[in-house]
Amino acid sequence: MHLNIDIDTHKSNLFLDLLNVLKEDNMINDFKIVETTNKLSSYEKELLQDIEQISATLQSANSGQGRKKEMTLNF
């Protein structure tokens, strides 16, 4: 049987102590901690950085930086 529990970092030490006690008493066989952070590829990281820069790019274009065009952006 598998059980997934999301524990707040402040409460994690107390919960790990409880798991160790249960393991010592043979109430559970074993447990492991699974890291839930997403591991992004370099392409995905670059894509997220590009998306984060869209707002600044639009603002600088709206203020006249870059190529001159007859277009304004309204937010």
PDB file of N, CA, C and O in Angstrom:
ATOM      1  N   MET A   1       0.840  -1.167   0.000  1.00  0.00           N
ATOM      2  CA  MET A   1       0.000   0.000   0.000  1.00  0.00           C
ATOM      3  C   MET A   1       0.890   1.237   0.000  1.00  0.00           C
ATOM      4  O   MET A   1       1.900   1.284   0.679  1.00  0.00           O
ATOM      5  N   HIS A   2       0.500   2.205  -0.777  1.00  0.00           N
ATOM      6  CA  HIS A   2       1.226   3.469  -0.852  1.00  0.00           C
ATOM      7  C   HIS A   2       0.352   4.576  -0.295  1.00  0.00           C
ATOM      8  O   HIS A   2      -0.848   4.618  -0.519  1.00  0.00           O
ATOM      9  N   LEU A   3       0.995   5.506   0.400  1.00  0.00           N
ATOM     10  CA  LEU A   3       0.291   6.642   0.964  1.00  0.00           C
ATOM     11  C   LEU A   3       1.099   7.891   0.667  1.00  0.00           C
ATOM     12  O   LEU A   3       2.288   7.956   0.979  1.00  0.00           O
ATOM     13  N   ASN A   4       0.477   8.862   0.036  1.00  0.00           N
ATOM     14  CA  ASN A   4       1.131  10.137  -0.250  1.00  0.00           C
ATOM     15  C   ASN A   4       0.589  11.184   0.692  1.00  0.00           C
ATOM     16  O   ASN A   4      -0.616  11.380   0.781  1.00  0.00           O
ATOM     17  N   ILE A   5       1.492  11.867   1.398  1.00  0.00           N
ATOM     18  CA  ILE A   5       1.095  12.904   2.338  1.00  0.00           C
ATOM     19  C   ILE A   5       1.944  14.133   2.076  1.00  0.00           C
ATOM     20  O   ILE A   5       3.167  14.047   2.008  1.00  0.00           O
ATOM     21  N   ASP A   6       1.281  15.266   1.940  1.00  0.00           N
ATOM     22  CA  ASP A   6       1.979  16.533   1.760  1.00  0.00           C
ATOM     23  C   ASP A   6       2.107  17.187   3.137  1.00  0.00           C
ATOM     24  O   ASP A   6       1.109  17.553   3.748  1.00  0.00           O
ATOM     25  N   ILE A   7       3.325  17.343   3.611  1.00  0.00           N
ATOM     26  CA  ILE A   7       3.586  17.854   4.949  1.00  0.00           C
ATOM     27  C   ILE A   7       4.251  19.214   4.852  1.00  0.00           C
ATOM     28  O   ILE A   7       5.182  19.405   4.079  1.00  0.00           O
ATOM     29  N   ASP A   8       3.790  20.145   5.648  1.00  0.00           N
ATOM     30  CA  ASP A   8       4.403  21.465   5.748  1.00  0.00           C
ATOM     31  C   ASP A   8       5.822  21.297   6.306  1.00  0.00           C
ATOM     32  O   ASP A   8       6.080  20.448   7.155  1.00  0.00           O
ATOM     33  N   THR A   9       6.759  22.101   5.839  1.00  0.00           N
ATOM     34  CA  THR A   9       8.153  21.957   6.263  1.00  0.00           C
ATOM     35  C   THR A   9       8.331  22.179   7.757  1.00  0.00           C
ATOM     36  O   THR A   9       9.240  21.621   8.358  1.00  0.00           O
ATOM     37  N   HIS A  10       7.455  22.968   8.363  1.00  0.00           N
ATOM     38  CA  HIS A  10       7.575  23.223   9.800  1.00  0.00           C
ATOM     39  C   HIS A  10       7.201  21.990  10.629  1.00  0.00           C
ATOM     40  O   HIS A  10       7.686  21.808  11.729  1.00  0.00           O
ATOM     41  N   LYS A  11       6.351  21.154  10.071  1.00  0.00           N
ATOM     42  CA  LYS A  11       5.880  19.977  10.790  1.00  0.00           C
ATOM     43  C   LYS A  11       6.607  18.705  10.370  1.00  0.00           C
ATOM     44  O   LYS A  11       6.334  17.645  10.903  1.00  0.00           O
ATOM     45  N   SER A  12       7.520  18.797   9.441  1.00  0.00           N
ATOM     46  CA  SER A  12       8.129  17.601   8.865  1.00  0.00           C
ATOM     47  C   SER A  12       8.974  16.824   9.867  1.00  0.00           C
ATOM     48  O   SER A  12       8.968  15.597   9.849  1.00  0.00           O
ATOM     49  N   ASN A  13       9.710  17.490  10.756  1.00  0.00           N
ATOM     50  CA  ASN A  13      10.543  16.769  11.719  1.00  0.00           C
ATOM     51  C   ASN A  13       9.699  15.933  12.670  1.00  0.00           C
ATOM     52  O   ASN A  13      10.030  14.783  12.970  1.00  0.00           O
ATOM     53  N   LEU A  14       8.612  16.484  13.130  1.00  0.00           N
ATOM     54  CA  LEU A  14       7.716  15.748  14.017  1.00  0.00           C
ATOM     55  C   LEU A  14       7.126  14.539  13.301  1.00  0.00           C
ATOM     56  O   LEU A  14       7.067  13.439  13.863  1.00  0.00           O
ATOM     57  N   PHE A  15       6.733  14.723  12.051  1.00  0.00           N
ATOM     58  CA  PHE A  15       6.163  13.624  11.293  1.00  0.00           C
ATOM     59  C   PHE A  15       7.198  12.532  11.014  1.00  0.00           C
ATOM     60  O   PHE A  15       6.887  11.345  11.080  1.00  0.00           O
ATOM     61  N   LEU A  16       8.435  12.924  10.722  1.00  0.00           N
ATOM     62  CA  LEU A  16       9.494  11.931  10.496  1.00  0.00           C
ATOM     63  C   LEU A  16       9.777  11.137  11.764  1.00  0.00           C
ATOM     64  O   LEU A  16      10.022   9.926  11.707  1.00  0.00           O
ATOM     65  N   ASP A  17       9.738  11.790  12.901  1.00  0.00           N
ATOM     66  CA  ASP A  17       9.913  11.072  14.174  1.00  0.00           C
ATOM     67  C   ASP A  17       8.805  10.046  14.367  1.00  0.00           C
ATOM     68  O   ASP A  17       9.062   8.911  14.788  1.00  0.00           O
ATOM     69  N   LEU A  18       7.579  10.440  14.055  1.00  0.00           N
ATOM     70  CA  LEU A  18       6.457   9.511  14.161  1.00  0.00           C
ATOM     71  C   LEU A  18       6.643   8.320  13.225  1.00  0.00           C
ATOM     72  O   LEU A  18       6.423   7.167  13.615  1.00  0.00           O
ATOM     73  N   LEU A  19       7.065   8.562  12.000  1.00  0.00           N
ATOM     74  CA  LEU A  19       7.290   7.463  11.056  1.00  0.00           C
ATOM     75  C   LEU A  19       8.376   6.516  11.539  1.00  0.00           C
ATOM     76  O   LEU A  19       8.261   5.293  11.400  1.00  0.00           O
ATOM     77  N   ASN A  20       9.432   7.063  12.112  1.00  0.00           N
ATOM     78  CA  ASN A  20      10.503   6.209  12.642  1.00  0.00           C
ATOM     79  C   ASN A  20      10.010   5.349  13.799  1.00  0.00           C
ATOM     80  O   ASN A  20      10.393   4.181  13.920  1.00  0.00           O
ATOM     81  N   VAL A  21       9.170   5.887  14.656  1.00  0.00           N
ATOM     82  CA  VAL A  21       8.600   5.106  15.757  1.00  0.00           C
ATOM     83  C   VAL A  21       7.726   3.983  15.213  1.00  0.00           C
ATOM     84  O   VAL A  21       7.814   2.833  15.670  1.00  0.00           O
ATOM     85  N   LEU A  22       6.908   4.294  14.222  1.00  0.00           N
ATOM     86  CA  LEU A  22       6.057   3.267  13.623  1.00  0.00           C
ATOM     87  C   LEU A  22       6.885   2.182  12.943  1.00  0.00           C
ATOM     88  O   LEU A  22       6.533   1.005  12.978  1.00  0.00           O
ATOM     89  N   LYS A  23       7.985   2.562  12.349  1.00  0.00           N
ATOM     90  CA  LYS A  23       8.856   1.574  11.700  1.00  0.00           C
ATOM     91  C   LYS A  23       9.533   0.680  12.741  1.00  0.00           C
ATOM     92  O   LYS A  23       9.621  -0.533  12.564  1.00  0.00           O
ATOM     93  N   GLU A  24       9.990   1.280  13.838  1.00  0.00           N
ATOM     94  CA  GLU A  24      10.629   0.499  14.901  1.00  0.00           C
ATOM     95  C   GLU A  24       9.650  -0.485  15.531  1.00  0.00           C
ATOM     96  O   GLU A  24      10.036  -1.582  15.942  1.00  0.00           O
ATOM     97  N   ASP A  25       8.382  -0.109  15.615  1.00  0.00           N
ATOM     98  CA  ASP A  25       7.359  -0.984  16.187  1.00  0.00           C
ATOM     99  C   ASP A  25       6.784  -1.951  15.159  1.00  0.00           C
ATOM    100  O   ASP A  25       5.810  -2.655  15.442  1.00  0.00           O
ATOM    101  N   ASN A  26       7.370  -1.983  13.974  1.00  0.00           N
ATOM    102  CA  ASN A  26       6.947  -2.861  12.881  1.00  0.00           C
ATOM    103  C   ASN A  26       5.504  -2.626  12.459  1.00  0.00           C
ATOM    104  O   ASN A  26       4.831  -3.536  11.987  1.00  0.00           O
ATOM    105  N   MET A  27       5.042  -1.391  12.624  1.00  0.00           N
ATOM    106  CA  MET A  27       3.695  -1.063  12.162  1.00  0.00           C
ATOM    107  C   MET A  27       3.717  -0.674  10.685  1.00  0.00           C
ATOM    108  O   MET A  27       2.706  -0.777   9.990  1.00  0.00           O
ATOM    109  N   ILE A  28       4.870  -0.230  10.221  1.00  0.00           N
ATOM    110  CA  ILE A  28       5.072   0.016   8.797  1.00  0.00           C
ATOM    111  C   ILE A  28       6.391  -0.634   8.405  1.00  0.00           C
ATOM    112  O   ILE A  28       7.300  -0.787   9.231  1.00  0.00           O
ATOM    113  N   ASN A  29       6.480  -1.048   7.159  1.00  0.00           N
ATOM    114  CA  ASN A  29       7.696  -1.703   6.696  1.00  0.00           C
ATOM    115  C   ASN A  29       8.806  -0.707   6.418  1.00  0.00           C
ATOM    116  O   ASN A  29       9.923  -0.875   6.884  1.00  0.00           O
ATOM    117  N   ASP A  30       8.482   0.276   5.652  1.00  0.00           N
ATOM    118  CA  ASP A  30       9.503   1.236   5.247  1.00  0.00           C
ATOM    119  C   ASP A  30       8.805   2.488   4.722  1.00  0.00           C
ATOM    120  O   ASP A  30       7.630   2.469   4.400  1.00  0.00           O
ATOM    121  N   PHE A  31       9.556   3.553   4.639  1.00  0.00           N
ATOM    122  CA  PHE A  31       9.051   4.779   4.048  1.00  0.00           C
ATOM    123  C   PHE A  31      10.188   5.469   3.343  1.00  0.00           C
ATOM    124  O   PHE A  31      11.353   5.216   3.624  1.00  0.00           O
ATOM    125  N   LYS A  32       9.834   6.304   2.392  1.00  0.00           N
ATOM    126  CA  LYS A  32      10.848   7.092   1.716  1.00  0.00           C
ATOM    127  C   LYS A  32      10.285   8.480   1.448  1.00  0.00           C
ATOM    128  O   LYS A  32       9.076   8.666   1.308  1.00  0.00           O
ATOM    129  N   ILE A  33      11.172   9.429   1.388  1.00  0.00           N
ATOM    130  CA  ILE A  33      10.793  10.807   1.137  1.00  0.00           C
ATOM    131  C   ILE A  33      11.016  11.077  -0.347  1.00  0.00           C
ATOM    132  O   ILE A  33      12.099  10.868  -0.872  1.00  0.00           O
ATOM    133  N   VAL A  34       9.980  11.533  -0.996  1.00  0.00           N
ATOM    134  CA  VAL A  34      10.027  11.790  -2.426  1.00  0.00           C
ATOM    135  C   VAL A  34      10.008  13.297  -2.622  1.00  0.00           C
ATOM    136  O   VAL A  34       9.120  13.990  -2.135  1.00  0.00           O
ATOM    137  N   GLU A  35      10.983  13.793  -3.322  1.00  0.00           N
ATOM    138  CA  GLU A  35      11.041  15.219  -3.615  1.00  0.00           C
ATOM    139  C   GLU A  35      10.015  15.542  -4.685  1.00  0.00           C
ATOM    140  O   GLU A  35       9.956  14.894  -5.726  1.00  0.00           O
ATOM    141  N   THR A  36       9.216  16.562  -4.420  1.00  0.00           N
ATOM    142  CA  THR A  36       8.121  16.874  -5.339  1.00  0.00           C
ATOM    143  C   THR A  36       8.420  18.055  -6.249  1.00  0.00           C
ATOM    144  O   THR A  36       7.573  18.427  -7.045  1.00  0.00           O
ATOM    145  N   THR A  37       9.591  18.632  -6.130  1.00  0.00           N
ATOM    146  CA  THR A  37       9.896  19.762  -7.001  1.00  0.00           C
ATOM    147  C   THR A  37      10.076  19.265  -8.428  1.00  0.00           C
ATOM    148  O   THR A  37      10.645  18.213  -8.674  1.00  0.00           O
ATOM    149  N   ASN A  38       9.545  20.020  -9.340  1.00  0.00           N
ATOM    150  CA  ASN A  38       9.650  19.654 -10.751  1.00  0.00           C
ATOM    151  C   ASN A  38      11.064  19.929 -11.246  1.00  0.00           C
ATOM    152  O   ASN A  38      11.614  20.990 -10.995  1.00  0.00           O
ATOM    153  N   LYS A  39      11.604  18.977 -11.951  1.00  0.00           N
ATOM    154  CA  LYS A  39      12.920  19.154 -12.553  1.00  0.00           C
ATOM    155  C   LYS A  39      12.705  19.515 -14.010  1.00  0.00           C
ATOM    156  O   LYS A  39      12.251  18.711 -14.813  1.00  0.00           O
ATOM    157  N   LEU A  40      13.007  20.758 -14.326  1.00  0.00           N
ATOM    158  CA  LEU A  40      12.779  21.260 -15.674  1.00  0.00           C
ATOM    159  C   LEU A  40      14.026  21.103 -16.525  1.00  0.00           C
ATOM    160  O   LEU A  40      15.144  21.221 -16.038  1.00  0.00           O
ATOM    161  N   SER A  41      13.800  20.877 -17.795  1.00  0.00           N
ATOM    162  CA  SER A  41      14.915  20.814 -18.729  1.00  0.00           C
ATOM    163  C   SER A  41      15.429  22.230 -18.978  1.00  0.00           C
ATOM    164  O   SER A  41      14.773  23.218 -18.637  1.00  0.00           O
ATOM    165  N   SER A  42      16.587  22.345 -19.574  1.00  0.00           N
ATOM    166  CA  SER A  42      17.153  23.665 -19.846  1.00  0.00           C
ATOM    167  C   SER A  42      16.266  24.440 -20.823  1.00  0.00           C
ATOM    168  O   SER A  42      16.118  25.657 -20.702  1.00  0.00           O
ATOM    169  N   TYR A  43      15.647  23.738 -21.765  1.00  0.00           N
ATOM    170  CA  TYR A  43      14.728  24.397 -22.695  1.00  0.00           C
ATOM    171  C   TYR A  43      13.521  24.967 -21.954  1.00  0.00           C
ATOM    172  O   TYR A  43      13.091  26.091 -22.218  1.00  0.00           O
ATOM    173  N   GLU A  44      12.959  24.195 -21.036  1.00  0.00           N
ATOM    174  CA  GLU A  44      11.801  24.655 -20.272  1.00  0.00           C
ATOM    175  C   GLU A  44      12.154  25.844 -19.382  1.00  0.00           C
ATOM    176  O   GLU A  44      11.373  26.793 -19.259  1.00  0.00           O
ATOM    177  N   LYS A  45      13.334  25.819 -18.774  1.00  0.00           N
ATOM    178  CA  LYS A  45      13.783  26.947 -17.950  1.00  0.00           C
ATOM    179  C   LYS A  45      13.953  28.204 -18.802  1.00  0.00           C
ATOM    180  O   LYS A  45      13.562  29.298 -18.409  1.00  0.00           O
ATOM    181  N   GLU A  46      14.542  28.036 -19.984  1.00  0.00           N
ATOM    182  CA  GLU A  46      14.736  29.171 -20.884  1.00  0.00           C
ATOM    183  C   GLU A  46      13.386  29.733 -21.339  1.00  0.00           C
ATOM    184  O   GLU A  46      13.199  30.949 -21.408  1.00  0.00           O
ATOM    185  N   LEU A  47      12.453  28.855 -21.618  1.00  0.00           N
ATOM    186  CA  LEU A  47      11.122  29.279 -22.029  1.00  0.00           C
ATOM    187  C   LEU A  47      10.424  30.070 -20.920  1.00  0.00           C
ATOM    188  O   LEU A  47       9.826  31.120 -21.173  1.00  0.00           O
ATOM    189  N   LEU A  48      10.523  29.615 -19.678  1.00  0.00           N
ATOM    190  CA  LEU A  48       9.927  30.342 -18.559  1.00  0.00           C
ATOM    191  C   LEU A  48      10.580  31.707 -18.362  1.00  0.00           C
ATOM    192  O   LEU A  48       9.894  32.690 -18.073  1.00  0.00           O
ATOM    193  N   GLN A  49      11.891  31.790 -18.552  1.00  0.00           N
ATOM    194  CA  GLN A  49      12.573  33.079 -18.443  1.00  0.00           C
ATOM    195  C   GLN A  49      12.100  34.035 -19.533  1.00  0.00           C
ATOM    196  O   GLN A  49      11.904  35.225 -19.281  1.00  0.00           O
ATOM    197  N   ASP A  50      11.915  33.508 -20.737  1.00  0.00           N
ATOM    198  CA  ASP A  50      11.414  34.350 -21.829  1.00  0.00           C
ATOM    199  C   ASP A  50      10.012  34.865 -21.526  1.00  0.00           C
ATOM    200  O   ASP A  50       9.695  36.026 -21.776  1.00  0.00           O
ATOM    201  N   ILE A  51       9.162  34.010 -20.991  1.00  0.00           N
ATOM    202  CA  ILE A  51       7.796  34.416 -20.653  1.00  0.00           C
ATOM    203  C   ILE A  51       7.809  35.487 -19.567  1.00  0.00           C
ATOM    204  O   ILE A  51       7.026  36.443 -19.618  1.00  0.00           O
ATOM    205  N   GLU A  52       8.703  35.370 -18.595  1.00  0.00           N
ATOM    206  CA  GLU A  52       8.802  36.366 -17.526  1.00  0.00           C
ATOM    207  C   GLU A  52       9.220  37.732 -18.058  1.00  0.00           C
ATOM    208  O   GLU A  52       8.875  38.754 -17.480  1.00  0.00           O
ATOM    209  N   GLN A  53       9.917  37.773 -19.168  1.00  0.00           N
ATOM    210  CA  GLN A  53      10.426  39.025 -19.721  1.00  0.00           C
ATOM    211  C   GLN A  53       9.436  39.716 -20.658  1.00  0.00           C
ATOM    212  O   GLN A  53       9.673  40.838 -21.091  1.00  0.00           O
ATOM    213  N   ILE A  54       8.321  39.079 -20.962  1.00  0.00           N
ATOM    214  CA  ILE A  54       7.360  39.658 -21.905  1.00  0.00           C
ATOM    215  C   ILE A  54       6.839  40.997 -21.407  1.00  0.00           C
ATOM    216  O   ILE A  54       6.781  41.973 -22.166  1.00  0.00           O
ATOM    217  N   SER A  55       6.471  41.086 -20.145  1.00  0.00           N
ATOM    218  CA  SER A  55       5.907  42.324 -19.611  1.00  0.00           C
ATOM    219  C   SER A  55       6.898  43.479 -19.714  1.00  0.00           C
ATOM    220  O   SER A  55       6.549  44.573 -20.168  1.00  0.00           O
ATOM    221  N   ALA A  56       8.142  43.240 -19.319  1.00  0.00           N
ATOM    222  CA  ALA A  56       9.163  44.294 -19.395  1.00  0.00           C
ATOM    223  C   ALA A  56       9.426  44.690 -20.844  1.00  0.00           C
ATOM    224  O   ALA A  56       9.623  45.874 -21.148  1.00  0.00           O
ATOM    225  N   THR A  57       9.417  43.742 -21.743  1.00  0.00           N
ATOM    226  CA  THR A  57       9.640  44.025 -23.155  1.00  0.00           C
ATOM    227  C   THR A  57       8.512  44.870 -23.729  1.00  0.00           C
ATOM    228  O   THR A  57       8.749  45.826 -24.475  1.00  0.00           O
ATOM    229  N   LEU A  58       7.274  44.538 -23.370  1.00  0.00           N
ATOM    230  CA  LEU A  58       6.141  45.324 -23.839  1.00  0.00           C
ATOM    231  C   LEU A  58       6.182  46.744 -23.284  1.00  0.00           C
ATOM    232  O   LEU A  58       5.898  47.707 -24.003  1.00  0.00           O
ATOM    233  N   GLN A  59       6.552  46.898 -22.029  1.00  0.00           N
ATOM    234  CA  GLN A  59       6.631  48.231 -21.434  1.00  0.00           C
ATOM    235  C   GLN A  59       7.734  49.061 -22.089  1.00  0.00           C
ATOM    236  O   GLN A  59       7.547  50.252 -22.350  1.00  0.00           O
ATOM    237  N   SER A  60       8.883  48.449 -22.354  1.00  0.00           N
ATOM    238  CA  SER A  60       9.961  49.196 -23.000  1.00  0.00           C
ATOM    239  C   SER A  60       9.590  49.546 -24.440  1.00  0.00           C
ATOM    240  O   SER A  60       9.915  50.627 -24.936  1.00  0.00           O
ATOM    241  N   ALA A  61       8.890  48.659 -25.121  1.00  0.00           N
ATOM    242  CA  ALA A  61       8.440  48.962 -26.484  1.00  0.00           C
ATOM    243  C   ALA A  61       7.410  50.075 -26.469  1.00  0.00           C
ATOM    244  O   ALA A  61       7.406  50.941 -27.348  1.00  0.00           O
ATOM    245  N   ASN A  62       6.560  50.082 -25.485  1.00  0.00           N
ATOM    246  CA  ASN A  62       5.530  51.111 -25.374  1.00  0.00           C
ATOM    247  C   ASN A  62       6.138  52.468 -25.038  1.00  0.00           C
ATOM    248  O   ASN A  62       5.592  53.499 -25.397  1.00  0.00           O
ATOM    249  N   SER A  63       7.280  52.468 -24.364  1.00  0.00           N
ATOM    250  CA  SER A  63       7.924  53.732 -24.007  1.00  0.00           C
ATOM    251  C   SER A  63       8.860  54.226 -25.108  1.00  0.00           C
ATOM    252  O   SER A  63       9.553  55.222 -24.934  1.00  0.00           O
ATOM    253  N   GLY A  64       8.919  53.541 -26.230  1.00  0.00           N
ATOM    254  CA  GLY A  64       9.670  54.034 -27.377  1.00  0.00           C
ATOM    255  C   GLY A  64      10.997  53.358 -27.605  1.00  0.00           C
ATOM    256  O   GLY A  64      11.708  53.722 -28.535  1.00  0.00           O
ATOM    257  N   GLN A  65      11.372  52.385 -26.822  1.00  0.00           N
ATOM    258  CA  GLN A  65      12.630  51.690 -27.054  1.00  0.00           C
ATOM    259  C   GLN A  65      12.438  50.652 -28.155  1.00  0.00           C
ATOM    260  O   GLN A  65      11.352  50.146 -28.371  1.00  0.00           O
ATOM    261  N   GLY A  66      13.504  50.357 -28.831  1.00  0.00           N
ATOM    262  CA  GLY A  66      13.421  49.386 -29.913  1.00  0.00           C
ATOM    263  C   GLY A  66      13.062  50.044 -31.224  1.00  0.00           C
ATOM    264  O   GLY A  66      13.279  51.236 -31.424  1.00  0.00           O
ATOM    265  N   ARG A  67      12.495  49.290 -32.133  1.00  0.00           N
ATOM    266  CA  ARG A  67      12.120  49.823 -33.440  1.00  0.00           C
ATOM    267  C   ARG A  67      10.926  50.756 -33.318  1.00  0.00           C
ATOM    268  O   ARG A  67      10.020  50.522 -32.539  1.00  0.00           O
ATOM    269  N   LYS A  68      10.941  51.776 -34.135  1.00  0.00           N
ATOM    270  CA  LYS A  68       9.829  52.728 -34.147  1.00  0.00           C
ATOM    271  C   LYS A  68       8.732  52.202 -35.065  1.00  0.00           C
ATOM    272  O   LYS A  68       8.960  51.890 -36.221  1.00  0.00           O
ATOM    273  N   LYS A  69       7.552  52.082 -34.523  1.00  0.00           N
ATOM    274  CA  LYS A  69       6.394  51.667 -35.304  1.00  0.00           C
ATOM    275  C   LYS A  69       5.227  52.536 -34.895  1.00  0.00           C
ATOM    276  O   LYS A  69       5.227  53.146 -33.843  1.00  0.00           O
ATOM    277  N   GLU A  70       4.246  52.566 -35.725  1.00  0.00           N
ATOM    278  CA  GLU A  70       3.037  53.326 -35.438  1.00  0.00           C
ATOM    279  C   GLU A  70       2.052  52.449 -34.660  1.00  0.00           C
ATOM    280  O   GLU A  70       0.939  52.192 -35.079  1.00  0.00           O
ATOM    281  N   MET A  71       2.496  51.963 -33.513  1.00  0.00           N
ATOM    282  CA  MET A  71       1.644  51.104 -32.733  1.00  0.00           C
ATOM    283  C   MET A  71       1.905  51.383 -31.259  1.00  0.00           C
ATOM    284  O   MET A  71       3.032  51.530 -30.841  1.00  0.00           O
ATOM    285  N   THR A  72       0.855  51.472 -30.487  1.00  0.00           N
ATOM    286  CA  THR A  72       1.004  51.621 -29.044  1.00  0.00           C
ATOM    287  C   THR A  72       0.256  50.471 -28.370  1.00  0.00           C
ATOM    288  O   THR A  72      -0.726  49.963 -28.901  1.00  0.00           O
ATOM    289  N   LEU A  73       0.734  50.081 -27.240  1.00  0.00           N
ATOM    290  CA  LEU A  73       0.127  49.003 -26.483  1.00  0.00           C
ATOM    291  C   LEU A  73      -0.534  49.588 -25.248  1.00  0.00           C
ATOM    292  O   LEU A  73       0.083  50.348 -24.515  1.00  0.00           O
ATOM    293  N   ASN A  74      -1.770  49.277 -25.034  1.00  0.00           N
ATOM    294  CA  ASN A  74      -2.495  49.756 -23.868  1.00  0.00           C
ATOM    295  C   ASN A  74      -2.750  48.603 -22.914  1.00  0.00           C
ATOM    296  O   ASN A  74      -3.192  47.550 -23.322  1.00  0.00           O
ATOM    297  N   PHE A  75      -2.491  48.842 -21.652  1.00  0.00           N
ATOM    298  CA  PHE A  75      -2.709  47.814 -20.629  1.00  0.00           C
ATOM    299  C   PHE A  75      -3.908  48.145 -19.800  1.00  0.00           C
ATOM    300  O   PHE A  75      -4.234  49.203 -19.472  1.00  0.00           O
TER     301      PHE A  75
END
